[in-house]
Amino acid sequence: MTYNFAFLDEDTKRMLRRSLLKAVAIPGYQVPFGSREMPLPYGWGTGGIQVTAALLGPDDVLKVIDQGADDTTNAVNIRRFFARVAGVATTERTVDATLIQTRHRIPETSLREDQILVFQVPEPEPLRTLEPREAETRTLHALADYGLMHVKLYEDIAQYGHIATSYDYPVRVDGRFLTSPSPIPKFDNPKLHQSPALMLFGAGREKRLYAIPPYTEVESLAFDDHPFEIQQWEHQCELCGSGESYLDEVIVDDRGTRMFVCSDTDFCGQRRAEAQA
Amino acid sequence: MLAAFAHPVFDSQRSFRELLQAMARPAMPRALPVLPPAPAPIAPAAMAILLTLCDATTTVWLQQPEGEAVRHLQFHTGLKRVDKPQDADFALITDPVSMPPLDAFARGDLRYPDRSASLIMQVSAFRADGQTRFAGPGIRTSETLAIDGLPGDFWQQRTAQAPQLPLGIDVYFVAGQQVVGLPRTTRLLEG
C-alpha cells in the first residue's frame, strides 16, 4: 500500500498550512483545525505528527524526542513512521535536524533560526482545569481575562508557600494570549522567550494549533514577591557531569538506589563523546 | 490554458515553508522557490501562494477578476470566488493603488481572530534602504524595509487598525520572486 508523501492527503495539508500561518500571525492563540484520525492513538502525538506532516519535505532531516530521549517508544515509532511514509532522513543529533518533533522537552542545545520545533500537546487550553466550558474559556481569551490563573498560582503560594506548578507552567505570549507551553518542565520555559527557532504546537484530540514565532516575548506568570524560578538540582548528571541540564531521577536496582542523568540523551551523549576524545 | 505547479506535492510544500518563515520573520524578503505560469494580471509569485493555500474550502476575492485569470484559478484550485471583500479568506490585490480600504476586509472577531482575511498584494519592489522600520514578534530588534507601490495612506490605515489587536489583517507582499510577510502584530516604528 502506498500513501501520499508524508501520509496526509494534499487537502488536509493545505488546511493545516492555512491554520499554521494564522497561528503564527496571532502568537499564542489556539486556531481550531480539522484534526484527522492518525495511525496512532490520541495522546501519542496525533497533533504533533499532523503538523510535522504538513511541514515535511524531502530535504528535511527529522529528529523526534520523547521527554528528551530519542530512543523511547513514542520517539522511535514517530521517527520510523515518517522515514516510511515520507522517506526523509532522520537523526538523533539536535544540530543536524531541520525539524524536531518533541514530547514534553526542549533540547538543551540552543536551536537555530533554520530549525523548527513541533510540540505534541495533550491539552492546549491553559484554563481548562479551572474552567471546563469551551465557550467560557474562549470569552476569557477574547477579554484577556486571566485572573483565574493568577488566583490558582496565588492559592499555590497560600497553601505551599511557593508556586507548586512544575510543568505546563502557563505563559503569556507577546503580552496577549495566555498559552500552554505543553507539559514541558518549567525548566524549559526560558527557552521559549526570544527563541531563534519557530515553535509550533499541535493538539490532535483537542483540534487546536498554535505557535510562538521566533524572537517573541514569552513571560512565565509570576508575582513581584514570588518571581518565576526554574528547577535546580543538588546533583550533576552521573553520566556526563553536566550541572546545567534538566535531570531525570532514575531508580537503577530493586533496593531503591537512584541516579540522576540528563533527560536530553543527545546532549548527554555528545558531552560524553567529547570527554572521551 | 496554462499549467500550474509541475510537481504539486513538492512545489506547494517548498512554497509553504517559505511562506511560513515569511510570516514568522516579518519584513524580511524571502525568495519563493517555484514560480508557476500565471495569466495577467496575476503575478507568478502570487499564483504560487494561491496554488499553495487555496482550494474548494477557501473564499477568494479578486481585485481584477479578468476572464482568463478566473478560469485558470478555478480550474487549478477550485476556489470559491466572492464578490464582497468582507467575505474573503484570501484577497488578491493586483493593483494596490486602487485597492479598497483595509476596513473592507474581515478582521475576525474577538473569539475567533483567525477568521480574518489574508491579503496577497502585488507591489513593485522591496528596498532595504528605506526609512520604514518594523518591530514585533519574529523581529529580533528592528527590520528596515521599504515597500514600493502602495497607496499613499496604506500605513495610516494599518496603524489605525492596530488598537484592535488581536483582530487584524495579515499581508503577503510579492514583488518578482520575493515574498514579504506582514502579520497584524508587526508595528511600524515612527521616524
Short mmCIF file of C-alpha atoms in Angstrom, two decimals:
data_model
loop_
_atom_site.label_atom_id
_atom_site.label_comp_id
_atom_site.label_asym_id
_atom_site.label_seq_id
_atom_site.Cartn_x
_atom_site.Cartn_y
_atom_site.Cartn_z
CA MET A 1 0.00 0.00 0.00
CA THR A 2 1.34 3.41 -0.90
CA TYR A 3 0.46 6.70 0.72
CA ASN A 4 0.73 10.27 -0.41
CA PHE A 5 4.04 11.87 0.60
CA ALA A 6 4.05 12.28 4.40
CA PHE A 7 0.83 10.24 4.79
CA LEU A 8 -1.77 13.05 4.71
CA ASP A 9 -3.66 13.98 1.55
CA GLU A 10 -2.99 17.39 -0.01
CA ASP A 11 -6.36 18.92 1.01
CA THR A 12 -5.62 18.13 4.64
CA LYS A 13 -2.10 19.53 4.38
CA ARG A 14 -3.44 22.76 2.85
CA MET A 15 -5.96 23.09 5.68
CA LEU A 16 -3.19 22.54 8.24
CA ARG A 17 -0.91 25.01 6.45
CA ARG A 18 -3.56 27.75 6.40
CA SER A 19 -4.18 27.21 10.12
CA LEU A 20 -0.45 27.24 10.90
CA LEU A 21 0.01 30.56 9.10
CA LYS A 22 -2.84 32.12 11.12
CA ALA A 23 -1.34 30.61 14.28
CA VAL A 24 1.98 32.33 13.55
CA ALA A 25 0.21 35.61 12.77
CA ILE A 26 -1.64 35.54 16.14
CA PRO A 27 1.03 34.36 18.60
CA GLY A 28 -0.30 32.10 21.35
CA TYR A 29 -3.88 31.97 20.02
CA GLN A 30 -5.33 28.48 19.55
CA VAL A 31 -6.52 28.06 15.97
CA PRO A 32 -9.21 25.36 15.53
CA PHE A 33 -8.40 22.86 12.77
CA GLY A 34 -9.92 19.74 11.27
CA SER A 35 -7.84 17.17 13.07
CA ARG A 36 -7.67 13.83 11.24
CA GLU A 37 -7.55 10.34 12.58
CA MET A 38 -3.93 9.22 12.54
CA PRO A 39 -2.50 5.72 12.73
CA LEU A 40 -1.72 6.09 16.42
CA PRO A 41 -3.99 6.78 19.38
CA TYR A 42 -4.84 10.19 20.84
CA GLY A 43 -2.32 11.12 23.46
CA TRP A 44 0.59 9.74 21.44
CA GLY A 45 1.24 12.84 19.42
CA THR A 46 -1.52 12.95 16.80
CA GLY A 47 -1.39 16.76 16.79
CA GLY A 48 2.38 16.85 16.52
CA ILE A 49 2.55 14.41 13.62
CA GLN A 50 -0.13 16.28 11.67
CA VAL A 51 1.91 19.48 12.00
CA THR A 52 5.09 17.64 11.03
CA ALA A 53 3.33 16.04 8.04
CA ALA A 54 2.21 19.48 6.82
CA LEU A 55 5.76 20.85 7.10
CA LEU A 56 7.87 17.95 5.93
CA GLY A 57 9.72 17.97 2.61
CA PRO A 58 12.19 15.56 1.02
CA ASP A 59 15.17 17.72 2.09
CA ASP A 60 14.26 17.76 5.79
CA VAL A 61 16.19 15.95 8.48
CA LEU A 62 13.81 14.89 11.23
CA LYS A 63 14.54 14.37 14.92
CA VAL A 64 11.88 13.12 17.33
CA ILE A 65 12.24 13.18 21.10
CA ASP A 66 10.08 11.97 23.95
CA GLN A 67 10.90 13.58 27.31
CA GLY A 68 14.30 14.46 25.85
CA ALA A 69 15.13 10.94 24.71
CA ASP A 70 15.49 9.77 21.10
CA ASP A 71 15.24 6.10 21.97
CA THR A 72 11.88 5.74 23.72
CA THR A 73 8.85 4.06 22.14
CA ASN A 74 6.94 7.16 21.11
CA ALA A 75 10.01 8.83 19.56
CA VAL A 76 11.21 5.71 17.76
CA ASN A 77 7.78 4.99 16.30
CA ILE A 78 7.11 8.51 15.03
CA ARG A 79 10.60 8.72 13.54
CA ARG A 80 10.10 5.37 11.80
CA PHE A 81 6.64 6.41 10.62
CA PHE A 82 7.99 9.45 8.76
CA ALA A 83 11.01 7.56 7.43
CA ARG A 84 8.50 5.15 5.91
CA VAL A 85 5.73 7.45 4.63
CA ALA A 86 7.97 10.36 3.55
CA GLY A 87 11.35 8.72 3.07
CA VAL A 88 13.02 11.59 4.94
CA ALA A 89 16.40 11.39 6.63
CA THR A 90 16.24 11.11 10.41
CA THR A 91 18.79 11.93 13.06
CA GLU A 92 19.24 11.84 16.80
CA ARG A 93 21.56 14.86 16.75
CA THR A 94 19.92 18.20 17.54
CA VAL A 95 22.43 20.18 15.45
CA ASP A 96 21.79 18.08 12.31
CA ALA A 97 17.99 18.35 12.40
CA THR A 98 15.91 20.82 10.39
CA LEU A 99 12.68 19.74 12.08
CA ILE A 100 12.35 18.49 15.64
CA GLN A 101 9.14 16.97 16.95
CA THR A 102 9.08 16.86 20.71
CA ARG A 103 7.02 15.48 23.54
CA HIS A 104 7.49 17.43 26.77
CA ARG A 105 11.06 18.80 26.43
CA ILE A 106 13.03 21.46 24.56
CA PRO A 107 16.54 20.28 23.63
CA GLU A 108 19.39 21.58 25.80
CA THR A 109 21.42 22.52 22.71
CA SER A 110 20.42 26.01 21.56
CA LEU A 111 18.24 25.94 18.47
CA ARG A 112 18.98 27.89 15.30
CA GLU A 113 16.90 30.14 13.05
CA ASP A 114 16.72 27.45 10.37
CA GLN A 115 15.18 24.87 12.69
CA ILE A 116 11.51 24.37 13.57
CA LEU A 117 10.33 22.78 16.81
CA VAL A 118 6.96 20.94 16.80
CA PHE A 119 5.36 20.21 20.18
CA GLN A 120 2.89 17.44 20.97
CA VAL A 121 0.18 18.96 23.13
CA PRO A 122 -2.36 16.98 25.17
CA GLU A 123 -4.38 19.97 26.48
CA PRO A 124 -3.88 23.26 24.62
CA GLU A 125 -6.16 25.28 26.87
CA PRO A 126 -4.25 26.54 29.94
CA LEU A 127 -7.51 27.49 31.66
CA ARG A 128 -9.25 24.14 31.10
CA THR A 129 -8.67 22.71 34.59
CA LEU A 130 -10.05 25.96 36.02
CA GLU A 131 -12.98 26.40 33.61
CA PRO A 132 -14.32 23.33 31.77
CA ARG A 133 -16.60 25.18 29.32
CA GLU A 134 -15.03 25.95 25.95
CA ALA A 135 -17.45 28.84 25.30
CA GLU A 136 -16.36 30.38 28.58
CA THR A 137 -12.58 29.98 28.12
CA ARG A 138 -12.92 31.44 24.63
CA THR A 139 -14.61 34.50 26.12
CA LEU A 140 -11.89 34.80 28.76
CA HIS A 141 -9.26 34.80 25.99
CA ALA A 142 -11.28 37.34 23.99
CA LEU A 143 -11.31 39.66 27.00
CA ALA A 144 -7.74 38.77 28.05
CA ASP A 145 -9.24 38.00 31.46
CA TYR A 146 -6.67 35.75 33.10
CA GLY A 147 -7.49 36.43 36.73
CA LEU A 148 -8.44 32.76 37.24
CA MET A 149 -4.87 31.66 36.55
CA HIS A 150 -3.41 34.27 38.90
CA VAL A 151 -5.77 33.09 41.63
CA LYS A 152 -4.64 29.50 41.04
CA LEU A 153 -0.98 30.47 41.39
CA TYR A 154 -1.81 32.56 44.45
CA GLU A 155 -3.57 29.59 46.05
CA ASP A 156 -0.38 27.56 45.49
CA ILE A 157 1.54 30.18 47.45
CA ALA A 158 -1.08 30.34 50.20
CA GLN A 159 -1.06 26.55 50.54
CA TYR A 160 2.57 25.57 49.90
CA GLY A 161 4.49 28.80 50.30
CA HIS A 162 5.61 28.75 46.68
CA ILE A 163 4.16 28.26 43.19
CA ALA A 164 3.90 24.46 43.02
CA THR A 165 3.28 24.19 39.25
CA SER A 166 6.40 22.50 37.89
CA TYR A 167 5.43 21.58 34.34
CA ASP A 168 2.97 23.02 31.77
CA TYR A 169 3.69 26.31 33.52
CA PRO A 170 1.44 28.98 31.93
CA VAL A 171 3.00 31.72 29.81
CA ARG A 172 1.80 34.96 28.29
CA VAL A 173 2.85 35.28 24.63
CA ASP A 174 3.59 38.73 23.19
CA GLY A 175 1.79 40.26 26.18
CA ARG A 176 -1.57 38.97 24.97
CA PHE A 177 -2.64 35.32 24.95
CA LEU A 178 -2.29 33.04 27.94
CA THR A 179 -0.76 29.91 26.46
CA SER A 180 0.13 26.38 27.49
CA PRO A 181 3.78 25.62 26.74
CA SER A 182 2.68 21.92 26.62
CA PRO A 183 3.82 19.75 29.55
CA ILE A 184 7.47 20.78 29.34
CA PRO A 185 9.16 21.25 32.73
CA LYS A 186 9.22 24.90 33.80
CA PHE A 187 13.00 24.50 33.47
CA ASP A 188 12.44 24.85 29.70
CA ASN A 189 10.16 27.93 29.86
CA PRO A 190 13.03 30.46 29.49
CA LYS A 191 13.94 28.80 26.16
CA LEU A 192 10.54 29.89 24.76
CA HIS A 193 11.43 33.56 25.23
CA GLN A 194 13.13 35.20 22.21
CA SER A 195 13.86 31.79 20.66
CA PRO A 196 15.69 31.94 17.31
CA ALA A 197 13.63 28.95 16.11
CA LEU A 198 9.94 28.95 15.20
CA MET A 199 7.85 26.84 17.61
CA LEU A 200 4.60 25.18 16.53
CA PHE A 201 2.15 23.32 18.76
CA GLY A 202 -0.37 20.66 17.72
CA ALA A 203 -3.17 19.14 19.80
CA GLY A 204 -4.87 16.36 17.81
CA ARG A 205 -7.64 15.29 20.15
CA GLU A 206 -8.49 18.89 21.07
CA LYS A 207 -8.16 20.00 17.43
CA ARG A 208 -6.10 23.12 18.08
CA LEU A 209 -2.88 24.53 16.65
CA TYR A 210 -0.86 27.43 17.97
CA ALA A 211 2.55 28.99 17.56
CA ILE A 212 5.23 31.02 19.23
CA PRO A 213 7.11 32.90 16.50
CA PRO A 214 10.87 33.44 16.84
CA TYR A 215 12.08 36.47 18.80
CA THR A 216 8.80 36.86 20.68
CA GLU A 217 8.23 37.95 24.27
CA VAL A 218 7.19 34.93 26.35
CA GLU A 219 6.61 35.63 30.01
CA SER A 220 6.05 32.92 32.62
CA LEU A 221 3.35 34.15 35.00
CA ALA A 222 4.54 35.13 38.48
CA PHE A 223 4.15 37.75 41.19
CA ASP A 224 6.54 40.57 42.13
CA ASP A 225 7.25 38.95 45.51
CA HIS A 226 7.23 35.41 44.08
CA PRO A 227 9.23 35.65 40.87
CA PHE A 228 9.37 32.79 38.35
CA GLU A 229 12.08 30.26 39.17
CA ILE A 230 13.25 27.11 37.40
CA GLN A 231 14.12 23.75 38.96
CA GLN A 232 17.59 23.26 40.43
CA TRP A 233 19.39 20.12 41.50
CA GLU A 234 22.00 19.38 44.10
CA HIS A 235 23.28 16.69 41.74
CA GLN A 236 25.09 16.64 38.45
CA CYS A 237 24.46 14.18 35.64
CA GLU A 238 26.21 10.94 36.65
CA LEU A 239 26.96 10.06 33.04
CA CYS A 240 28.33 13.31 31.61
CA GLY A 241 28.76 15.50 34.69
CA SER A 242 26.57 18.32 33.38
CA GLY A 243 25.41 20.75 36.03
CA GLU A 244 23.18 22.85 33.81
CA SER A 245 20.86 20.34 32.12
CA TYR A 246 17.44 19.01 33.18
CA LEU A 247 18.00 15.84 35.20
CA ASP A 248 15.84 12.71 35.47
CA GLU A 249 15.95 10.68 38.67
CA VAL A 250 16.28 7.01 37.71
CA ILE A 251 15.91 4.01 40.02
CA VAL A 252 18.61 1.53 38.99
CA ASP A 253 18.01 -1.55 41.16
CA ASP A 254 15.36 -3.09 43.41
CA ARG A 255 16.92 -1.67 46.58
CA GLY A 256 15.97 1.89 45.62
CA THR A 257 19.39 3.08 44.50
CA ARG A 258 18.95 6.23 42.44
CA MET A 259 20.98 8.15 39.95
CA PHE A 260 20.48 11.48 38.22
CA VAL A 261 21.04 11.62 34.48
CA CYS A 262 20.37 14.15 31.69
CA SER A 263 16.88 13.83 30.22
CA ASP A 264 18.29 15.01 26.85
CA THR A 265 20.04 11.87 25.58
CA ASP A 266 21.70 13.59 22.59
CA PHE A 267 23.15 16.36 24.79
CA CYS A 268 24.44 13.81 27.30
CA GLY A 269 25.90 11.53 24.61
CA GLN A 270 27.72 14.39 22.86
CA ARG A 271 29.25 15.54 26.15
CA ARG A 272 30.47 12.02 26.91
CA ALA A 273 31.90 11.64 23.42
CA GLU A 274 33.76 14.94 23.81
CA ALA A 275 35.08 13.98 27.21
CA GLN A 276 36.48 10.75 25.77
CA ALA A 277 38.10 12.42 22.77
CA MET B 1 -4.82 27.14 -20.52
CA LEU B 2 -1.52 27.42 -18.65
CA ALA B 3 -0.18 24.72 -16.36
CA ALA B 4 0.03 25.00 -12.55
CA PHE B 5 2.83 23.60 -10.34
CA ALA B 6 4.85 20.98 -12.23
CA HIS B 7 5.16 18.91 -9.02
CA PRO B 8 2.07 19.83 -6.97
CA VAL B 9 3.03 17.96 -3.77
CA PHE B 10 6.63 19.14 -3.51
CA ASP B 11 6.25 22.58 -5.05
CA SER B 12 3.47 23.52 -2.65
CA GLN B 13 5.43 22.09 0.30
CA ARG B 14 8.52 24.17 -0.55
CA SER B 15 6.41 27.26 -1.17
CA PHE B 16 4.60 26.78 2.14
CA ARG B 17 7.86 26.57 4.10
CA GLU B 18 8.93 29.94 2.66
CA LEU B 19 5.52 31.46 3.44
CA LEU B 20 5.71 30.12 6.99
CA GLN B 21 9.14 31.67 7.50
CA ALA B 22 7.95 34.89 5.84
CA MET B 23 5.08 35.11 8.37
CA ALA B 24 7.35 34.11 11.26
CA ARG B 25 10.06 36.66 10.33
CA PRO B 26 8.14 39.71 9.13
CA ALA B 27 9.57 42.42 6.86
CA MET B 28 12.37 40.11 5.66
CA PRO B 29 12.13 39.36 1.93
CA ARG B 30 12.37 35.67 1.07
CA ALA B 31 12.60 34.05 -2.35
CA LEU B 32 9.76 31.77 -3.39
CA PRO B 33 11.31 28.57 -4.74
CA VAL B 34 8.84 27.91 -7.58
CA LEU B 35 7.18 30.43 -9.88
CA PRO B 36 4.31 28.77 -11.77
CA PRO B 37 2.89 30.21 -15.02
CA ALA B 38 0.26 32.87 -14.33
CA PRO B 39 -2.19 34.71 -16.63
CA ALA B 40 -2.33 38.52 -16.35
CA PRO B 41 -2.91 40.34 -14.08
CA ILE B 42 -1.74 37.69 -11.60
CA ALA B 43 1.99 37.68 -10.85
CA PRO B 44 3.72 34.26 -10.75
CA ALA B 45 4.66 34.76 -7.07
CA ALA B 46 1.03 35.49 -6.16
CA MET B 47 -0.02 32.44 -8.16
CA ALA B 48 2.43 30.31 -6.15
CA ILE B 49 0.74 31.45 -2.91
CA LEU B 50 -2.78 30.84 -4.25
CA LEU B 51 -1.89 27.35 -5.51
CA THR B 52 -0.23 26.53 -2.18
CA LEU B 53 -3.04 27.67 0.12
CA CYS B 54 -6.36 27.80 -1.75
CA ASP B 55 -8.85 25.09 -2.62
CA ALA B 56 -12.60 24.49 -2.70
CA THR B 57 -12.93 25.36 1.00
CA THR B 58 -11.42 28.87 0.73
CA THR B 59 -13.13 32.04 -0.41
CA VAL B 60 -11.10 34.41 -2.56
CA TRP B 61 -11.77 37.97 -3.65
CA LEU B 62 -10.02 39.15 -6.80
CA GLN B 63 -9.49 42.87 -7.27
CA GLN B 64 -9.33 42.45 -11.07
CA PRO B 65 -11.39 39.32 -11.92
CA GLU B 66 -10.42 39.02 -15.55
CA GLY B 67 -11.78 36.07 -17.50
CA GLU B 68 -8.62 34.12 -18.20
CA ALA B 69 -7.28 34.58 -14.65
CA VAL B 70 -10.58 33.48 -13.09
CA ARG B 71 -10.83 30.39 -15.31
CA HIS B 72 -7.21 29.48 -14.56
CA LEU B 73 -7.67 29.75 -10.77
CA GLN B 74 -10.96 27.92 -10.72
CA PHE B 75 -9.62 25.09 -12.85
CA HIS B 76 -6.42 24.58 -10.87
CA THR B 77 -7.63 25.24 -7.31
CA GLY B 78 -11.43 25.05 -7.36
CA LEU B 79 -11.51 28.08 -5.05
CA LYS B 80 -14.78 29.88 -4.26
CA ARG B 81 -14.80 33.40 -5.65
CA VAL B 82 -16.67 36.04 -3.66
CA ASP B 83 -17.86 39.48 -4.79
CA LYS B 84 -17.50 41.28 -1.47
CA PRO B 85 -14.05 41.79 0.11
CA GLN B 86 -15.67 41.28 3.54
CA ASP B 87 -16.41 37.61 2.72
CA ALA B 88 -12.90 36.65 1.60
CA ASP B 89 -10.42 34.36 3.35
CA PHE B 90 -7.85 35.50 0.79
CA ALA B 91 -7.84 38.64 -1.31
CA LEU B 92 -5.62 39.12 -4.33
CA ILE B 93 -4.66 42.77 -4.79
CA THR B 94 -3.21 43.15 -8.26
CA ASP B 95 -3.29 46.97 -8.33
CA PRO B 96 -2.61 48.24 -4.78
CA VAL B 97 -3.02 51.93 -5.64
CA SER B 98 -6.72 51.44 -6.38
CA MET B 99 -7.40 48.84 -3.68
CA PRO B 100 -10.39 49.12 -1.31
CA PRO B 101 -9.71 50.45 2.19
CA LEU B 102 -8.30 47.89 4.67
CA ASP B 103 -11.52 48.21 6.67
CA ALA B 104 -13.32 46.46 3.81
CA PHE B 105 -11.70 43.12 4.75
CA ALA B 106 -12.56 40.74 7.58
CA ARG B 107 -10.55 41.24 10.76
CA GLY B 108 -12.01 38.26 12.64
CA ASP B 109 -13.94 38.51 15.89
CA LEU B 110 -12.58 38.51 19.41
CA ARG B 111 -13.47 34.86 19.98
CA TYR B 112 -12.07 33.83 16.59
CA PRO B 113 -9.40 36.31 15.48
CA ASP B 114 -8.23 33.70 12.94
CA ARG B 115 -11.40 34.28 10.87
CA SER B 116 -9.69 37.20 9.21
CA ALA B 117 -8.53 37.96 5.69
CA SER B 118 -5.08 37.24 4.31
CA LEU B 119 -4.13 39.74 1.62
CA ILE B 120 -1.81 38.90 -1.25
CA MET B 121 -0.56 42.22 -2.59
CA GLN B 122 1.44 42.59 -5.79
CA VAL B 123 3.77 45.54 -5.18
CA SER B 124 6.51 46.93 -7.41
CA ALA B 125 9.65 46.38 -5.32
CA PHE B 126 11.24 45.91 -1.89
CA ARG B 127 14.17 48.09 -0.85
CA ALA B 128 16.31 47.66 2.24
CA ASP B 129 17.49 51.28 2.17
CA GLY B 130 14.17 52.83 3.15
CA GLN B 131 13.17 54.82 6.19
CA THR B 132 10.45 52.45 7.35
CA ARG B 133 11.40 50.29 10.32
CA PHE B 134 9.34 47.48 11.77
CA ALA B 135 9.24 45.70 15.12
CA GLY B 136 7.13 42.98 16.73
CA PRO B 137 7.04 39.20 17.15
CA GLY B 138 9.50 37.50 14.80
CA ILE B 139 11.80 40.53 14.61
CA ARG B 140 14.84 40.49 16.88
CA THR B 141 15.36 44.26 17.21
CA SER B 142 14.03 46.01 14.13
CA GLU B 143 13.90 45.47 10.37
CA THR B 144 14.26 48.18 7.77
CA LEU B 145 12.30 47.72 4.56
CA ALA B 146 10.65 49.99 2.03
CA ILE B 147 7.76 48.61 0.01
CA ASP B 148 7.15 50.43 -3.29
CA GLY B 149 3.80 50.69 -4.98
CA LEU B 150 1.42 51.01 -2.01
CA PRO B 151 -1.44 53.52 -1.73
CA GLY B 152 -0.31 56.76 -0.04
CA ASP B 153 -2.35 56.22 3.11
CA PHE B 154 -1.72 52.46 3.45
CA TRP B 155 0.40 52.75 6.60
CA GLN B 156 -2.02 55.21 8.23
CA GLN B 157 -4.88 52.79 7.56
CA ARG B 158 -2.90 49.92 9.02
CA THR B 159 -1.82 51.87 12.10
CA ALA B 160 -5.46 52.84 12.67
CA GLN B 161 -6.32 49.13 12.95
CA ALA B 162 -3.56 48.38 15.47
CA PRO B 163 -5.63 49.16 18.59
CA GLN B 164 -7.99 46.32 17.61
CA LEU B 165 -5.36 43.60 18.09
CA PRO B 166 -5.63 40.59 18.17
CA LEU B 167 -8.06 41.41 15.35
CA GLY B 168 -6.42 42.40 12.10
CA ILE B 169 -5.33 41.54 8.60
CA ASP B 170 -2.25 39.57 7.58
CA VAL B 171 -0.50 40.50 4.37
CA TYR B 172 1.79 38.74 1.93
CA PHE B 173 3.53 41.25 -0.33
CA VAL B 174 5.02 39.88 -3.53
CA ALA B 175 7.42 41.51 -5.98
CA GLY B 176 9.27 39.47 -8.60
CA GLN B 177 10.30 36.22 -6.95
CA GLN B 178 10.22 37.66 -3.44
CA VAL B 179 7.62 37.49 -0.70
CA VAL B 180 7.39 39.56 2.48
CA GLY B 181 5.07 38.62 5.32
CA LEU B 182 3.42 41.27 7.46
CA PRO B 183 1.23 39.77 10.20
CA ARG B 184 -1.13 42.01 12.17
CA THR B 185 1.29 42.10 15.10
CA THR B 186 4.10 43.86 13.21
CA ARG B 187 4.40 47.51 14.23
CA LEU B 188 5.65 50.33 12.06
CA LEU B 189 8.15 52.36 14.08
CA GLU B 190 7.99 56.13 13.87
CA GLY B 191 10.78 58.02 12.10
#
